mmCIF file of C-alpha atoms in Angstrom:
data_model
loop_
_atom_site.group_PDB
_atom_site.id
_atom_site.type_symbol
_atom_site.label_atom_id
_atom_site.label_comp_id
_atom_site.label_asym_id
_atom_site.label_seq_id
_atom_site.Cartn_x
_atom_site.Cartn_y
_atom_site.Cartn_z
ATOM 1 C CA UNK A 1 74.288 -196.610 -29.513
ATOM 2 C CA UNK A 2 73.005 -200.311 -29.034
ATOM 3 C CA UNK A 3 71.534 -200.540 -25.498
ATOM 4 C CA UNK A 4 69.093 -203.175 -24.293
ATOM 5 C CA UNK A 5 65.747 -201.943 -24.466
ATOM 6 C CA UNK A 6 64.271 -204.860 -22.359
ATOM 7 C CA UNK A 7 67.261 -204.357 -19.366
ATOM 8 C CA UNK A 8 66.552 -200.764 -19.179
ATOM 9 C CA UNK A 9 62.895 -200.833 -18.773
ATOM 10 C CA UNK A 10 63.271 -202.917 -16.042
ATOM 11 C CA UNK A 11 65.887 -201.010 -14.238
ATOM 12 C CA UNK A 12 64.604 -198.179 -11.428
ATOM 13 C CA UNK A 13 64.358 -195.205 -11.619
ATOM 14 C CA UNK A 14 67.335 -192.978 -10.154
ATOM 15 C CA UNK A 15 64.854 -190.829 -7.830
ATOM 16 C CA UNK A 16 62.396 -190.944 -5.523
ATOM 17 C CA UNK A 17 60.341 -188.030 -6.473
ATOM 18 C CA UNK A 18 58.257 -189.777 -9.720
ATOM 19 C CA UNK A 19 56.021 -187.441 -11.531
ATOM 20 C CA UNK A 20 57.190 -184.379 -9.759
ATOM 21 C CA UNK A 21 56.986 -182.847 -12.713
ATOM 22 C CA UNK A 22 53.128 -182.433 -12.741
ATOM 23 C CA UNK A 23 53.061 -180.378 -9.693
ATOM 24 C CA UNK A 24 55.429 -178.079 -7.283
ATOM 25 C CA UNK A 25 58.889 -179.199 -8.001
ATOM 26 C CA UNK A 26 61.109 -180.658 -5.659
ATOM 27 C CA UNK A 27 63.389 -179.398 -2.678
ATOM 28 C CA UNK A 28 67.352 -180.515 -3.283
ATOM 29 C CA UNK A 29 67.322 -180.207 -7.387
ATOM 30 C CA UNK A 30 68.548 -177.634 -10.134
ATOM 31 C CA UNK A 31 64.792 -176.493 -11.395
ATOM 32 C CA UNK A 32 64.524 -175.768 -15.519
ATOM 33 C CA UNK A 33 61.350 -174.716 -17.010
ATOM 34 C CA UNK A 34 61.146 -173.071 -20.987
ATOM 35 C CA UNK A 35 57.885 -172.177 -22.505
ATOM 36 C CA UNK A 36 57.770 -170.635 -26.364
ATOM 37 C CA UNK A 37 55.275 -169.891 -28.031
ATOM 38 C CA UNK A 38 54.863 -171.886 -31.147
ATOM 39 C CA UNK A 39 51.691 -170.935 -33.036
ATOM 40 C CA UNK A 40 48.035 -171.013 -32.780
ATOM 41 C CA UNK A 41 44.974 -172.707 -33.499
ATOM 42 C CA UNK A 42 43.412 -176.227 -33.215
ATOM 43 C CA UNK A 43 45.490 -177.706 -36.565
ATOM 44 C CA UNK A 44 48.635 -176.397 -34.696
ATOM 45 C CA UNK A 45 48.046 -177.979 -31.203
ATOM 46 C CA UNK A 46 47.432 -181.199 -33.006
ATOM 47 C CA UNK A 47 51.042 -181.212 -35.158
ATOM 48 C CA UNK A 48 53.122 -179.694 -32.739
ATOM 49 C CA UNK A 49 51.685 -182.559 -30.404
ATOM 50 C CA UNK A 50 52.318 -185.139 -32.716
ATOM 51 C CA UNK A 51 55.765 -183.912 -32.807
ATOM 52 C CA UNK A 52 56.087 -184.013 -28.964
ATOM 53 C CA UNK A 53 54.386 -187.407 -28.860
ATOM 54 C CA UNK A 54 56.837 -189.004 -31.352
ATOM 55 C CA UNK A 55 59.895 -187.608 -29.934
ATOM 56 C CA UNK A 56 59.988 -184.763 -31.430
ATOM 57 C CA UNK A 57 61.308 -182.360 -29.274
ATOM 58 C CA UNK A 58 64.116 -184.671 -28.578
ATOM 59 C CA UNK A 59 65.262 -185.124 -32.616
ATOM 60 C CA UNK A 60 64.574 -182.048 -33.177
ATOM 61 C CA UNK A 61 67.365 -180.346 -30.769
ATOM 62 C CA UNK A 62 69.743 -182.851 -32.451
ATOM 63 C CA UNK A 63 69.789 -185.594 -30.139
ATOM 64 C CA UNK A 64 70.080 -188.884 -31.046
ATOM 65 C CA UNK A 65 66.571 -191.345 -29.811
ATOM 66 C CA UNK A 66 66.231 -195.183 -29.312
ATOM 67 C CA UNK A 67 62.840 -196.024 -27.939
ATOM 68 C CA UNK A 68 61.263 -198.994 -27.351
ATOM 69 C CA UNK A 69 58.055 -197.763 -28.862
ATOM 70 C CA UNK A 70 57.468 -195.000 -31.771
ATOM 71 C CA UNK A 71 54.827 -192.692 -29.544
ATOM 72 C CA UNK A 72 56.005 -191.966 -25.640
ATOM 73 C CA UNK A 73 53.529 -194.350 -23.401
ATOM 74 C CA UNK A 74 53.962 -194.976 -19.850
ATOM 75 C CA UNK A 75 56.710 -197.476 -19.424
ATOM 76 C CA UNK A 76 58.594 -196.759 -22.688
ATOM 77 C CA UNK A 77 62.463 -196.012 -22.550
ATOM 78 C CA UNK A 78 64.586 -194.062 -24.406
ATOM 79 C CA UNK A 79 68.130 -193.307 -25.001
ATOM 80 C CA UNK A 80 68.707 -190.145 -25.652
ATOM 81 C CA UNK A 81 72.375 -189.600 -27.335
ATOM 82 C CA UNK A 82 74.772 -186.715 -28.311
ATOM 83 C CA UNK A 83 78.457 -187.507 -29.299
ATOM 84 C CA UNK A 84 79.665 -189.763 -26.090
ATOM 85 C CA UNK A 85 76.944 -188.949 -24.148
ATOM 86 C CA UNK A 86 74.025 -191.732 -23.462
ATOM 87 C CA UNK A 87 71.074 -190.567 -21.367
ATOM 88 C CA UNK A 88 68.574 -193.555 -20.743
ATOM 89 C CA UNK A 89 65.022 -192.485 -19.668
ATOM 90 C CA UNK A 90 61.706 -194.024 -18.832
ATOM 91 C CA UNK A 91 58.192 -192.292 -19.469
ATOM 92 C CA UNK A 92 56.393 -192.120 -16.119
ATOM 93 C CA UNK A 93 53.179 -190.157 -17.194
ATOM 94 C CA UNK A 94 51.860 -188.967 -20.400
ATOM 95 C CA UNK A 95 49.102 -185.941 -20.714
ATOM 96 C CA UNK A 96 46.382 -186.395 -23.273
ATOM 97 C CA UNK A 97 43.712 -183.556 -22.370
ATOM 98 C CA UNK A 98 42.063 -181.773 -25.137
ATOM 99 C CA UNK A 99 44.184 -179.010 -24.523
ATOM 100 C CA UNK A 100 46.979 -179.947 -23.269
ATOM 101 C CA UNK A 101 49.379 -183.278 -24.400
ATOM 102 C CA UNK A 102 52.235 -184.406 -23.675
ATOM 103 C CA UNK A 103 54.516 -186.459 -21.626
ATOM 104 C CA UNK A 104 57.353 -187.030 -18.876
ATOM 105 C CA UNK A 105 60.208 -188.953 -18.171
ATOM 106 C CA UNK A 106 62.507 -190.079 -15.575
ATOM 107 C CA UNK A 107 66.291 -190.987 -15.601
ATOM 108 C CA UNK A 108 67.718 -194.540 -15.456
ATOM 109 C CA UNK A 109 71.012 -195.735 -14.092
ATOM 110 C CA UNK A 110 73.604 -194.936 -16.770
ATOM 111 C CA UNK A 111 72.086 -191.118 -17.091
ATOM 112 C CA UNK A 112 74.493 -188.258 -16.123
ATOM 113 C CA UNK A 113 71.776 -186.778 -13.942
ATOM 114 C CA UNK A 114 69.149 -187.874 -11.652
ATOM 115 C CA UNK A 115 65.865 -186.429 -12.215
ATOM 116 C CA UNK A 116 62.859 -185.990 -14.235
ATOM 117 C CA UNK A 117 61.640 -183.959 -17.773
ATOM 118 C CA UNK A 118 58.296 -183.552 -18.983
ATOM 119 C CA UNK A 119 57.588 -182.214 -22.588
ATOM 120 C CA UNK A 120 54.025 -180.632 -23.234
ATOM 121 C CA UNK A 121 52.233 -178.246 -25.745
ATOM 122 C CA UNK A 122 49.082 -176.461 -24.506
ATOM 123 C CA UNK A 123 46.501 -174.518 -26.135
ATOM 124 C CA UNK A 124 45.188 -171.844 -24.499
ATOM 125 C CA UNK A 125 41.447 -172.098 -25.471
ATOM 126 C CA UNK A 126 40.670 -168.142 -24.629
ATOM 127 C CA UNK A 127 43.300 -166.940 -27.265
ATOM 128 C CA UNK A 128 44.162 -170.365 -29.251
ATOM 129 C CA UNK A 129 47.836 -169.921 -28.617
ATOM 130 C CA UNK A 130 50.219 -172.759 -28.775
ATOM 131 C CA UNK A 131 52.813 -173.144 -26.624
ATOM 132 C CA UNK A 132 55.690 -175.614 -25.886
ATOM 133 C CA UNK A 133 56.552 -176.114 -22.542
ATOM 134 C CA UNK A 134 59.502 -178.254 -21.255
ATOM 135 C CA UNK A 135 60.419 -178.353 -16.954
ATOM 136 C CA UNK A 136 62.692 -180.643 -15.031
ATOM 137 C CA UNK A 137 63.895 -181.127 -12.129
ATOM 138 C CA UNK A 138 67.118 -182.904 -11.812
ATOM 139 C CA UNK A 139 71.147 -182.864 -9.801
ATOM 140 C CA UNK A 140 74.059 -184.611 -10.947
ATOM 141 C CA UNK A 141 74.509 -188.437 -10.726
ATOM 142 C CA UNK A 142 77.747 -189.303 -11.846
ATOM 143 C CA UNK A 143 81.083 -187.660 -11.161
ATOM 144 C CA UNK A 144 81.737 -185.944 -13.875
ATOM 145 C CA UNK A 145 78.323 -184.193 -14.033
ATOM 146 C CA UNK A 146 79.366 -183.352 -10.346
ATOM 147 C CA UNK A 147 82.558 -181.954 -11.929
ATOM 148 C CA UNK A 148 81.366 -179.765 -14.868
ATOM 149 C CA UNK A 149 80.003 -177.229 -12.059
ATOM 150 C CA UNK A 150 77.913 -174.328 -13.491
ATOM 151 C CA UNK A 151 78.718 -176.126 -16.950
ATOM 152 C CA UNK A 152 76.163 -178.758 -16.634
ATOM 153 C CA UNK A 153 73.006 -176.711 -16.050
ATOM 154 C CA UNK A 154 74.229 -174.220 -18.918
ATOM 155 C CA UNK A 155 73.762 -177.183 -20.981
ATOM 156 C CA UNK A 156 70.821 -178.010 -19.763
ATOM 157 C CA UNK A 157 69.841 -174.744 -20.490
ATOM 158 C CA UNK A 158 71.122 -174.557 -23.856
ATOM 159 C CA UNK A 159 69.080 -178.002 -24.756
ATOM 160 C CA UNK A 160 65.854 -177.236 -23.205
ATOM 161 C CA UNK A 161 65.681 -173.956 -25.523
ATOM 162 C CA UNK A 162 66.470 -176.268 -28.056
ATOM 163 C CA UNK A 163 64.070 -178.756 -27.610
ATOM 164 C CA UNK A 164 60.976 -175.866 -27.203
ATOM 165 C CA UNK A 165 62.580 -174.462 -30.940
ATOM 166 C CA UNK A 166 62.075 -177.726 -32.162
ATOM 167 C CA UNK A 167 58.279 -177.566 -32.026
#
């Protein structure tokens, strides 16, 4: 899974619609959003943060990461892998609010879809419930993404669960 780091972050982004995810999604795009409930309390927030912060959520639902840089910043890439599949990705925002933290990232050229995913825990300071949150916004951008019809966002699906578990 050797990619150029340096090539990829300066490629562009494959949409138009950059940090979407922080607001109403997008007309035209499949819409995904998960949110699990993961624990509570201050020292909970701050691990299951961590976690999302250093790509956590991504390892954890048995992907494969590259990054250019240990912790998601704005501007860092990563290639996301699982068997053939390559999904290169560049953070566009991160969140880093005392209750809230967390981060989102676009697609590259080279990913099978064209869209965005952000990745956030929140602490709900009434109750001090933690909770993992993942949304995207996304359509197909290559062929065979195109192809695998109702397929694709079933496994879409199946990954976001699995990245919320991870946390």
């Amino acid at each position: 899974m050797r990619v150029d780091m340096y090539t990829l972050s300066h490629m562009p982004l494959t949409y138009p619609e950059v940090g979407a995810t922080a607001g109403p999604p997008p007309r035209g795009y499949q819409h995904l959003g998960f949110i699990t409930r993961v624990g509570a309390g201050h020292q909970r927030f701050e691990q299951a943060a961590d976690a999302v912060m250093h790509w956590g959520m991504q390892r954890g639902a048995g992907l494969r990461v590259q990054a250019s840089s240990e912790v998601a910043t704005v501007g860092a890439v990563v290639l996301v892998g699982i068997g053939f599949l390559k999904a290169p990705c560049r953070v566009v925002y991160v969140i880093d609010e005392p209750d809230v933290r967390g981060f989102a990232y676009g697609t590259l050229p080279g990913h099978p879809e064209s869209g965005e995913e952000r990745f956030v825990v929140r602490r709900d300071p009434m109750s001090a419930a933690v909770y993992a949150e993942v949304s995207a916004f996304s359509r197909p951008a290559r062929w065979w993404s195109r192809a695998g019809g109702p397929l694709t966002p079933l496994a879409q699906r199946v990954i976001a669960k699995r990245y919320v578990r991870a946390v």
